[in-house]
């Protein structure tokens, strides 16, 4: 046991002291938050740059003065001359985004119009134009049928659905959108991390094997002790990195949320001072929701304590299970290029579950397929983490973790049988038949 602890300490300290570890640990939260901030900024900017002028040629005469300008679209009524090719060319070549909306005389029966431009209009513009025309035709249809549209709009019901989850502690709010987003994120994160840290174990064993350093190490410790020391040491490095990421991300998000809330409050105060009617004053005293406020409200319904705890447990269990297999592969080959034939069978369960997590598991997190995938040790690290944001009974989590530990013990036993022979084998390409012999070897 002391020898395993020495190897664990060596693997842990040597990696934690690396400059690359420190850079990745402290820069990743900043980079992730920066990417999200940039994405939000560019999205908002794209809406601002989406302004266009729509020149309307209305041959039906139904839409004159009835199409309203929007924040991004300005409608200009054109005369019949602008149906000529030369006039069309002039309009479409004007500075800015210009479109020519051709409305035929039989639009009420055919429901077909044309939107001409030098470049294809994006979906936002197409939807805005279609909605405007549909509203006008709907008003005409209401008038012809003797129906008051205002009355129809006033009696249109709106339901504010509040989803709640019944637990042993009582009722609590739940958010399917937030749960789905977190499930997707955890699925991607655990998939990448199991391969990232498992590959580090495999790569480290291959390097020691090819440099013959392992021959010196094996003279002092047993192969099983060396394998377990490397697996646990690198696993603790990953766990340390995750804990630091969580702490740093939480701190940065807290600072960002305070800054955004202050910015919204200041903006509301400025608008209130500039408003002559004073209608904005009431908005200052009330919290400004907006996109950020809505996201924050939805995230407040998520049980992050359970999610973080189970994530760390499943990361550790999944890492130990798959790292034992990666260690066996690393001991059976002489170079990283030879690992492909053994890596594919290992990756199939994870890849299969990862693909299903974006469809089946998210849409039916409590179904039979999701349940069994969250119980099988080779698939549970991804499947269970996808299900947990939607609410999973504690007995299922406990049973899944017990099976995961049992799978790790079995996998480690098999990997150790391969490792003790393969770590000292050179020059001969191992096959599945050879690996089976090594497992059965009693020496």
GROMACS .gro file of C-alpha atoms in nm:
model
  443
    1UNK     CA    1   0.000   0.000   0.000
    2UNK     CA    2   0.286   0.239   0.081
    3UNK     CA    3   0.434   0.179  -0.264
    4UNK     CA    4   0.104   0.261  -0.431
    5UNK     CA    5   0.083   0.583  -0.230
    6UNK     CA    6   0.436   0.677  -0.337
    7UNK     CA    7   0.344   0.627  -0.703
    8UNK     CA    8   0.021   0.823  -0.654
    9UNK     CA    9   0.216   1.110  -0.497
   10UNK     CA   10   0.472   1.106  -0.777
   11UNK     CA   11   0.209   1.111  -1.054
   12UNK     CA   12   0.000   1.377  -0.879
   13UNK     CA   13   0.280   1.617  -0.782
   14UNK     CA   14   0.466   1.590  -1.113
   15UNK     CA   15   0.152   1.684  -1.308
   16UNK     CA   16   0.014   1.949  -1.073
   17UNK     CA   17   0.346   2.135  -1.078
   18UNK     CA   18   0.347   2.157  -1.457
   19UNK     CA   19   0.293   2.502  -1.604
   20UNK     CA   20   0.039   2.357  -1.850
   21UNK     CA   21  -0.177   2.232  -1.560
   22UNK     CA   22  -0.182   2.574  -1.394
   23UNK     CA   23  -0.258   2.753  -1.721
   24UNK     CA   24  -0.541   2.517  -1.815
   25UNK     CA   25  -0.689   2.519  -1.466
   26UNK     CA   26  -0.706   2.896  -1.430
   27UNK     CA   27  -0.764   2.994  -1.792
   28UNK     CA   28  -1.042   2.748  -1.885
   29UNK     CA   29  -1.314   2.917  -1.669
   30UNK     CA   30  -1.215   3.257  -1.810
   31UNK     CA   31  -1.214   3.125  -2.166
   32UNK     CA   32  -1.553   2.953  -2.128
   33UNK     CA   33  -1.718   3.261  -1.976
   34UNK     CA   34  -1.551   3.478  -2.240
   35UNK     CA   35  -1.683   3.255  -2.519
   36UNK     CA   36  -2.037   3.273  -2.383
   37UNK     CA   37  -2.012   3.650  -2.340
   38UNK     CA   38  -1.880   3.688  -2.695
   39UNK     CA   39  -2.156   3.462  -2.829
   40UNK     CA   40  -2.425   3.672  -2.656
   41UNK     CA   41  -2.263   3.994  -2.781
   42UNK     CA   42  -2.234   3.874  -3.142
   43UNK     CA   43  -2.592   3.743  -3.134
   44UNK     CA   44  -2.721   4.081  -3.013
   45UNK     CA   45  -2.504   4.256  -3.273
   46UNK     CA   46  -2.640   4.035  -3.550
   47UNK     CA   47  -2.994   4.146  -3.463
   48UNK     CA   48  -2.884   4.509  -3.470
   49UNK     CA   49  -2.727   4.464  -3.815
   50UNK     CA   50  -3.039   4.293  -3.945
   51UNK     CA   51  -3.211   4.617  -4.048
   52UNK     CA   52  -3.350   4.623  -4.401
   53UNK     CA   53  -3.579   4.821  -4.630
   54UNK     CA   54  -3.865   4.638  -4.799
   55UNK     CA   55  -3.998   4.807  -5.116
   56UNK     CA   56  -4.358   4.688  -5.156
   57UNK     CA   57  -4.518   4.662  -5.501
   58UNK     CA   58  -4.882   4.584  -5.420
   59UNK     CA   59  -5.082   4.492  -5.731
   60UNK     CA   60  -5.374   4.374  -5.518
   61UNK     CA   61  -5.429   4.702  -5.336
   62UNK     CA   62  -5.508   4.514  -5.016
   63UNK     CA   63  -5.203   4.612  -4.816
   64UNK     CA   64  -5.179   4.990  -4.868
   65UNK     CA   65  -5.109   5.154  -4.531
   66UNK     CA   66  -5.171   4.832  -4.341
   67UNK     CA   67  -4.816   4.693  -4.313
   68UNK     CA   68  -4.640   4.825  -4.003
   69UNK     CA   69  -4.269   4.895  -3.969
   70UNK     CA   70  -4.078   4.689  -3.717
   71UNK     CA   71  -3.754   4.744  -3.527
   72UNK     CA   72  -3.549   4.594  -3.811
   73UNK     CA   73  -3.775   4.633  -4.116
   74UNK     CA   74  -3.890   4.950  -4.290
   75UNK     CA   75  -4.166   4.907  -4.549
   76UNK     CA   76  -4.175   5.155  -4.839
   77UNK     CA   77  -4.467   5.147  -5.083
   78UNK     CA   78  -4.350   5.161  -5.442
   79UNK     CA   79  -4.539   5.239  -5.760
   80UNK     CA   80  -4.592   5.020  -6.064
   81UNK     CA   81  -4.280   5.155  -6.236
   82UNK     CA   82  -4.065   4.963  -5.994
   83UNK     CA   83  -4.184   4.642  -6.156
   84UNK     CA   84  -3.959   4.727  -6.453
   85UNK     CA   85  -3.621   4.544  -6.465
   86UNK     CA   86  -3.422   4.869  -6.462
   87UNK     CA   87  -3.608   5.000  -6.157
   88UNK     CA   88  -3.567   4.668  -5.979
   89UNK     CA   89  -3.193   4.678  -6.043
   90UNK     CA   90  -3.167   5.033  -5.910
   91UNK     CA   91  -3.353   4.953  -5.589
   92UNK     CA   92  -3.164   4.635  -5.516
   93UNK     CA   93  -2.828   4.808  -5.574
   94UNK     CA   94  -2.897   5.090  -5.329
   95UNK     CA   95  -2.681   5.116  -5.018
   96UNK     CA   96  -2.787   4.888  -4.733
   97UNK     CA   97  -3.013   4.586  -4.737
   98UNK     CA   98  -3.291   4.637  -4.987
   99UNK     CA   99  -3.563   4.394  -5.085
  100UNK     CA  100  -3.845   4.414  -5.337
  101UNK     CA  101  -4.171   4.257  -5.221
  102UNK     CA  102  -4.390   4.168  -5.519
  103UNK     CA  103  -4.756   4.110  -5.422
  104UNK     CA  104  -4.972   3.984  -5.713
  105UNK     CA  105  -5.335   4.079  -5.761
  106UNK     CA  106  -5.457   3.728  -5.678
  107UNK     CA  107  -5.268   3.699  -5.348
  108UNK     CA  108  -5.590   3.642  -5.153
  109UNK     CA  109  -5.653   3.317  -5.340
  110UNK     CA  110  -5.301   3.194  -5.420
  111UNK     CA  111  -5.126   3.318  -5.103
  112UNK     CA  112  -4.805   3.351  -5.304
  113UNK     CA  113  -4.570   3.653  -5.299
  114UNK     CA  114  -4.210   3.709  -5.407
  115UNK     CA  115  -3.926   3.869  -5.210
  116UNK     CA  116  -3.649   3.977  -5.449
  117UNK     CA  117  -3.296   4.063  -5.341
  118UNK     CA  118  -2.933   4.041  -5.445
  119UNK     CA  119  -2.880   3.794  -5.164
  120UNK     CA  120  -3.117   3.546  -5.003
  121UNK     CA  121  -3.314   3.698  -4.716
  122UNK     CA  122  -3.250   3.530  -4.382
  123UNK     CA  123  -3.522   3.343  -4.198
  124UNK     CA  124  -3.587   3.630  -3.958
  125UNK     CA  125  -3.670   3.872  -4.241
  126UNK     CA  126  -3.878   3.613  -4.427
  127UNK     CA  127  -4.078   3.531  -4.113
  128UNK     CA  128  -4.139   3.900  -4.032
  129UNK     CA  129  -4.264   3.973  -4.384
  130UNK     CA  130  -4.486   3.664  -4.390
  131UNK     CA  131  -4.633   3.747  -4.050
  132UNK     CA  132  -4.715   4.104  -4.156
  133UNK     CA  133  -4.892   3.990  -4.473
  134UNK     CA  134  -5.079   3.714  -4.291
  135UNK     CA  135  -5.206   3.961  -4.031
  136UNK     CA  136  -5.345   4.188  -4.302
  137UNK     CA  137  -5.517   3.902  -4.486
  138UNK     CA  138  -5.654   3.772  -4.156
  139UNK     CA  139  -5.804   4.116  -4.077
  140UNK     CA  140  -5.967   4.120  -4.420
  141UNK     CA  141  -6.106   3.770  -4.366
  142UNK     CA  142  -6.243   3.873  -4.022
  143UNK     CA  143  -6.407   4.181  -4.174
  144UNK     CA  144  -6.565   3.980  -4.457
  145UNK     CA  145  -6.703   3.733  -4.203
  146UNK     CA  146  -6.835   4.009  -3.978
  147UNK     CA  147  -6.600   3.920  -3.693
  148UNK     CA  148  -6.431   4.181  -3.476
  149UNK     CA  149  -6.064   4.089  -3.460
  150UNK     CA  150  -6.013   4.279  -3.133
  151UNK     CA  151  -6.274   4.063  -2.966
  152UNK     CA  152  -6.104   3.749  -3.094
  153UNK     CA  153  -5.765   3.862  -2.970
  154UNK     CA  154  -5.903   3.954  -2.628
  155UNK     CA  155  -6.057   3.612  -2.568
  156UNK     CA  156  -5.741   3.425  -2.668
  157UNK     CA  157  -5.633   3.250  -2.343
  158UNK     CA  158  -5.275   3.239  -2.219
  159UNK     CA  159  -5.161   2.973  -1.976
  160UNK     CA  160  -4.858   3.029  -1.753
  161UNK     CA  161  -4.756   2.671  -1.679
  162UNK     CA  162  -4.547   2.623  -1.365
  163UNK     CA  163  -4.383   2.278  -1.357
  164UNK     CA  164  -4.329   2.133  -1.010
  165UNK     CA  165  -4.160   1.815  -0.898
  166UNK     CA  166  -4.292   1.609  -0.607
  167UNK     CA  167  -4.007   1.488  -0.384
  168UNK     CA  168  -3.981   1.337  -0.039
  169UNK     CA  169  -3.912   1.685   0.098
  170UNK     CA  170  -4.223   1.823  -0.074
  171UNK     CA  171  -4.288   2.025  -0.389
  172UNK     CA  172  -4.017   2.218  -0.568
  173UNK     CA  173  -4.004   2.414  -0.892
  174UNK     CA  174  -3.846   2.245  -1.191
  175UNK     CA  175  -3.732   2.368  -1.530
  176UNK     CA  176  -3.718   2.130  -1.825
  177UNK     CA  177  -3.521   2.384  -2.032
  178UNK     CA  178  -3.251   2.431  -1.769
  179UNK     CA  179  -3.240   2.054  -1.705
  180UNK     CA  180  -3.197   1.986  -2.076
  181UNK     CA  181  -2.918   2.242  -2.110
  182UNK     CA  182  -2.731   2.107  -1.807
  183UNK     CA  183  -2.779   1.748  -1.926
  184UNK     CA  184  -2.628   1.829  -2.265
  185UNK     CA  185  -2.335   2.009  -2.101
  186UNK     CA  186  -2.265   1.724  -1.857
  187UNK     CA  187  -2.286   1.468  -2.138
  188UNK     CA  188  -2.024   1.652  -2.342
  189UNK     CA  189  -1.804   1.725  -2.039
  190UNK     CA  190  -1.793   1.371  -1.899
  191UNK     CA  191  -1.739   1.222  -2.247
  192UNK     CA  192  -1.441   1.446  -2.315
  193UNK     CA  193  -1.290   1.411  -1.967
  194UNK     CA  194  -1.303   1.031  -1.953
  195UNK     CA  195  -1.107   1.017  -2.277
  196UNK     CA  196  -0.876   1.304  -2.185
  197UNK     CA  197  -0.757   1.165  -1.851
  198UNK     CA  198  -0.782   0.800  -1.958
  199UNK     CA  199  -0.558   0.878  -2.256
  200UNK     CA  200  -0.307   1.041  -2.020
  201UNK     CA  201  -0.280   0.712  -1.831
  202UNK     CA  202  -0.232   0.517  -2.155
  203UNK     CA  203   0.017   0.765  -2.296
  204UNK     CA  204   0.221   0.772  -1.973
  205UNK     CA  205   0.246   0.391  -1.969
  206UNK     CA  206   0.350   0.380  -2.335
  207UNK     CA  207   0.622   0.643  -2.277
  208UNK     CA  208   0.763   0.457  -1.975
  209UNK     CA  209   0.748   0.129  -2.162
  210UNK     CA  210   0.925   0.254  -2.477
  211UNK     CA  211   1.194   0.435  -2.273
  212UNK     CA  212   1.251   0.117  -2.065
  213UNK     CA  213   1.206   0.316  -1.743
  214UNK     CA  214   0.934   0.073  -1.645
  215UNK     CA  215   1.191  -0.209  -1.617
  216UNK     CA  216   1.362  -0.020  -1.335
  217UNK     CA  217   1.030   0.063  -1.165
  218UNK     CA  218   0.903  -0.296  -1.186
  219UNK     CA  219   1.211  -0.415  -0.999
  220UNK     CA  220   1.083  -0.223  -0.693
  221UNK     CA  221   0.703  -0.252  -0.719
  222UNK     CA  222   0.456  -0.502  -0.853
  223UNK     CA  223   0.289  -0.429  -1.191
  224UNK     CA  224  -0.052  -0.402  -1.024
  225UNK     CA  225   0.080  -0.145  -0.776
  226UNK     CA  226   0.230   0.058  -1.058
  227UNK     CA  227  -0.092   0.049  -1.259
  228UNK     CA  228  -0.311   0.149  -0.965
  229UNK     CA  229  -0.071   0.423  -0.860
  230UNK     CA  230  -0.079   0.582  -1.206
  231UNK     CA  231  -0.457   0.553  -1.234
  232UNK     CA  232  -0.530   0.703  -0.892
  233UNK     CA  233  -0.264   0.973  -0.922
  234UNK     CA  234  -0.387   1.104  -1.258
  235UNK     CA  235  -0.747   1.071  -1.138
  236UNK     CA  236  -0.673   1.295  -0.840
  237UNK     CA  237  -0.519   1.548  -1.078
  238UNK     CA  238  -0.844   1.555  -1.278
  239UNK     CA  239  -1.052   1.580  -0.961
  240UNK     CA  240  -0.841   1.870  -0.836
  241UNK     CA  241  -0.883   2.045  -1.168
  242UNK     CA  242  -1.260   2.000  -1.165
  243UNK     CA  243  -1.295   2.133  -0.810
  244UNK     CA  244  -1.088   2.439  -0.897
  245UNK     CA  245  -1.293   2.493  -1.215
  246UNK     CA  246  -1.617   2.478  -1.016
  247UNK     CA  247  -1.490   2.723  -0.752
  248UNK     CA  248  -1.346   2.967  -1.006
  249UNK     CA  249  -1.648   2.948  -1.238
  250UNK     CA  250  -1.889   3.007  -0.948
  251UNK     CA  251  -1.689   3.309  -0.832
  252UNK     CA  252  -1.664   3.457  -1.182
  253UNK     CA  253  -2.033   3.398  -1.255
  254UNK     CA  254  -2.123   3.564  -0.923
  255UNK     CA  255  -1.917   3.872  -1.012
  256UNK     CA  256  -2.064   3.880  -1.363
  257UNK     CA  257  -2.423   3.850  -1.236
  258UNK     CA  258  -2.374   4.140  -0.992
  259UNK     CA  259  -2.225   4.352  -1.267
  260UNK     CA  260  -2.507   4.276  -1.511
  261UNK     CA  261  -2.774   4.341  -1.248
  262UNK     CA  262  -2.616   4.678  -1.163
  263UNK     CA  263  -2.595   4.761  -1.534
  264UNK     CA  264  -2.963   4.684  -1.585
  265UNK     CA  265  -3.060   4.896  -1.285
  266UNK     CA  266  -2.853   5.194  -1.404
  267UNK     CA  267  -2.996   5.161  -1.754
  268UNK     CA  268  -3.350   5.155  -1.614
  269UNK     CA  269  -3.279   5.469  -1.407
  270UNK     CA  270  -3.147   5.656  -1.712
  271UNK     CA  271  -3.453   5.558  -1.915
  272UNK     CA  272  -3.679   5.668  -1.630
  273UNK     CA  273  -3.512   6.010  -1.611
  274UNK     CA  274  -3.541   6.056  -1.987
  275UNK     CA  275  -3.907   5.949  -1.996
  276UNK     CA  276  -4.137   6.255  -1.980
  277UNK     CA  277  -4.442   6.054  -1.881
  278UNK     CA  278  -4.276   5.896  -1.581
  279UNK     CA  279  -4.403   5.555  -1.691
  280UNK     CA  280  -4.056   5.414  -1.652
  281UNK     CA  281  -4.031   5.497  -1.283
  282UNK     CA  282  -4.226   5.192  -1.183
  283UNK     CA  283  -3.989   4.972  -1.383
  284UNK     CA  284  -3.692   5.095  -1.180
  285UNK     CA  285  -3.838   4.969  -0.857
  286UNK     CA  286  -3.917   4.630  -1.005
  287UNK     CA  287  -3.648   4.378  -1.101
  288UNK     CA  288  -3.555   4.384  -1.465
  289UNK     CA  289  -3.593   4.032  -1.602
  290UNK     CA  290  -3.465   4.029  -1.959
  291UNK     CA  291  -3.273   3.734  -2.099
  292UNK     CA  292  -3.022   3.723  -1.813
  293UNK     CA  293  -3.291   3.745  -1.548
  294UNK     CA  294  -3.491   3.465  -1.711
  295UNK     CA  295  -3.187   3.238  -1.733
  296UNK     CA  296  -3.097   3.312  -1.371
  297UNK     CA  297  -3.454   3.237  -1.260
  298UNK     CA  298  -3.459   2.904  -1.446
  299UNK     CA  299  -3.119   2.802  -1.313
  300UNK     CA  300  -3.243   2.878  -0.961
  301UNK     CA  301  -3.483   2.583  -0.996
  302UNK     CA  302  -3.196   2.336  -1.047
  303UNK     CA  303  -3.047   2.137  -0.759
  304UNK     CA  304  -2.681   2.216  -0.828
  305UNK     CA  305  -2.561   2.056  -0.505
  306UNK     CA  306  -2.686   1.713  -0.616
  307UNK     CA  307  -2.561   1.764  -0.971
  308UNK     CA  308  -2.207   1.864  -0.866
  309UNK     CA  309  -2.181   1.585  -0.607
  310UNK     CA  310  -2.300   1.313  -0.844
  311UNK     CA  311  -2.084   1.452  -1.124
  312UNK     CA  312  -1.771   1.417  -0.912
  313UNK     CA  313  -1.872   1.064  -0.806
  314UNK     CA  314  -1.947   0.947  -1.160
  315UNK     CA  315  -1.640   1.115  -1.300
  316UNK     CA  316  -1.424   0.936  -1.046
  317UNK     CA  317  -1.600   0.600  -1.092
  318UNK     CA  318  -1.608   0.625  -1.472
  319UNK     CA  319  -1.248   0.741  -1.484
  320UNK     CA  320  -1.125   0.451  -1.267
  321UNK     CA  321  -1.316   0.199  -1.480
  322UNK     CA  322  -1.203   0.329  -1.819
  323UNK     CA  323  -0.851   0.419  -1.707
  324UNK     CA  324  -0.793   0.056  -1.610
  325UNK     CA  325  -0.885  -0.041  -1.967
  326UNK     CA  326  -0.665   0.236  -2.109
  327UNK     CA  327  -0.379   0.116  -1.889
  328UNK     CA  328  -0.422  -0.237  -2.022
  329UNK     CA  329  -0.414  -0.106  -2.380
  330UNK     CA  330  -0.103   0.102  -2.308
  331UNK     CA  331   0.078  -0.200  -2.166
  332UNK     CA  332  -0.013  -0.419  -2.465
  333UNK     CA  333   0.134  -0.193  -2.737
  334UNK     CA  334   0.471  -0.035  -2.811
  335UNK     CA  335   0.347   0.291  -2.967
  336UNK     CA  336   0.038   0.510  -2.972
  337UNK     CA  337  -0.036   0.423  -3.336
  338UNK     CA  338  -0.097   0.060  -3.238
  339UNK     CA  339  -0.372   0.147  -2.990
  340UNK     CA  340  -0.649   0.197  -3.247
  341UNK     CA  341  -0.748  -0.170  -3.277
  342UNK     CA  342  -0.805  -0.191  -2.900
  343UNK     CA  343  -0.950   0.158  -2.849
  344UNK     CA  344  -1.256   0.110  -3.071
  345UNK     CA  345  -1.430  -0.158  -2.858
  346UNK     CA  346  -1.363   0.053  -2.546
  347UNK     CA  347  -1.515   0.365  -2.700
  348UNK     CA  348  -1.834   0.201  -2.833
  349UNK     CA  349  -2.034   0.210  -2.503
  350UNK     CA  350  -1.941   0.572  -2.431
  351UNK     CA  351  -2.000   0.685  -2.790
  352UNK     CA  352  -2.334   0.503  -2.808
  353UNK     CA  353  -2.458   0.662  -2.486
  354UNK     CA  354  -2.320   1.004  -2.585
  355UNK     CA  355  -2.518   0.997  -2.911
  356UNK     CA  356  -2.836   0.882  -2.734
  357UNK     CA  357  -2.801   1.158  -2.472
  358UNK     CA  358  -2.896   1.423  -2.731
  359UNK     CA  359  -3.222   1.250  -2.819
  360UNK     CA  360  -3.358   0.948  -2.636
  361UNK     CA  361  -3.219   1.017  -2.288
  362UNK     CA  362  -3.319   1.384  -2.282
  363UNK     CA  363  -3.667   1.322  -2.424
  364UNK     CA  364  -3.741   1.022  -2.199
  365UNK     CA  365  -3.504   1.042  -1.898
  366UNK     CA  366  -3.714   0.801  -1.691
  367UNK     CA  367  -3.782   0.545  -1.963
  368UNK     CA  368  -3.660   0.182  -1.958
  369UNK     CA  369  -3.368   0.246  -2.196
  370UNK     CA  370  -3.245   0.542  -1.990
  371UNK     CA  371  -3.281   0.337  -1.671
  372UNK     CA  372  -3.077   0.041  -1.794
  373UNK     CA  373  -2.809   0.257  -1.952
  374UNK     CA  374  -2.770   0.435  -1.618
  375UNK     CA  375  -2.720   0.099  -1.445
  376UNK     CA  376  -2.464  -0.058  -1.680
  377UNK     CA  377  -2.116   0.048  -1.552
  378UNK     CA  378  -1.978   0.119  -1.900
  379UNK     CA  379  -2.260   0.361  -1.987
  380UNK     CA  380  -2.379   0.493  -1.649
  381UNK     CA  381  -2.126   0.783  -1.616
  382UNK     CA  382  -2.295   0.958  -1.910
  383UNK     CA  383  -2.651   0.821  -1.889
  384UNK     CA  384  -2.704   0.894  -1.519
  385UNK     CA  385  -2.560   1.246  -1.541
  386UNK     CA  386  -2.801   1.320  -1.826
  387UNK     CA  387  -3.094   1.197  -1.614
  388UNK     CA  388  -3.004   1.360  -1.280
  389UNK     CA  389  -3.110   1.720  -1.370
  390UNK     CA  390  -3.458   1.582  -1.444
  391UNK     CA  391  -3.481   1.416  -1.102
  392UNK     CA  392  -3.377   1.057  -1.023
  393UNK     CA  393  -3.475   0.854  -0.712
  394UNK     CA  394  -3.188   0.813  -0.468
  395UNK     CA  395  -3.215   0.433  -0.475
  396UNK     CA  396  -3.139   0.437  -0.848
  397UNK     CA  397  -2.835   0.659  -0.796
  398UNK     CA  398  -2.713   0.434  -0.511
  399UNK     CA  399  -2.765   0.113  -0.713
  400UNK     CA  400  -2.592   0.266  -1.015
  401UNK     CA  401  -2.289   0.369  -0.805
  402UNK     CA  402  -2.265   0.022  -0.647
  403UNK     CA  403  -2.270  -0.140  -0.992
  404UNK     CA  404  -2.013   0.114  -1.114
  405UNK     CA  405  -1.778   0.025  -0.828
  406UNK     CA  406  -1.833  -0.345  -0.901
  407UNK     CA  407  -1.758  -0.284  -1.269
  408UNK     CA  408  -1.440  -0.101  -1.174
  409UNK     CA  409  -1.322  -0.391  -0.957
  410UNK     CA  410  -1.389  -0.645  -1.235
  411UNK     CA  411  -1.232  -0.424  -1.501
  412UNK     CA  412  -0.926  -0.360  -1.284
  413UNK     CA  413  -0.879  -0.734  -1.228
  414UNK     CA  414  -0.892  -0.800  -1.605
  415UNK     CA  415  -0.668  -0.503  -1.682
  416UNK     CA  416  -0.416  -0.608  -1.417
  417UNK     CA  417  -0.392  -0.958  -1.573
  418UNK     CA  418  -0.308  -0.797  -1.908
  419UNK     CA  419  -0.084  -0.529  -1.759
  420UNK     CA  420   0.148  -0.765  -1.566
  421UNK     CA  421   0.241  -0.946  -1.891
  422UNK     CA  422   0.214  -0.668  -2.149
  423UNK     CA  423   0.423  -0.412  -1.960
  424UNK     CA  424   0.740  -0.613  -2.025
  425UNK     CA  425   0.655  -0.732  -2.379
  426UNK     CA  426   0.845  -0.562  -2.663
  427UNK     CA  427   0.854  -0.595  -3.039
  428UNK     CA  428   0.549  -0.819  -3.078
  429UNK     CA  429   0.209  -0.683  -3.177
  430UNK     CA  430  -0.054  -0.808  -2.938
  431UNK     CA  431  -0.384  -0.949  -3.067
  432UNK     CA  432  -0.712  -1.022  -2.894
  433UNK     CA  433  -0.611  -1.387  -2.884
  434UNK     CA  434  -0.286  -1.294  -2.706
  435UNK     CA  435  -0.473  -1.077  -2.457
  436UNK     CA  436  -0.705  -1.367  -2.375
  437UNK     CA  437  -0.401  -1.586  -2.305
  438UNK     CA  438  -0.252  -1.321  -2.077
  439UNK     CA  439  -0.577  -1.303  -1.876
  440UNK     CA  440  -0.577  -1.681  -1.825
  441UNK     CA  441  -0.205  -1.700  -1.749
  442UNK     CA  442  -0.154  -1.812  -1.389
  443UNK     CA  443   0.212  -1.725  -1.346
   0.00000   0.00000   0.00000
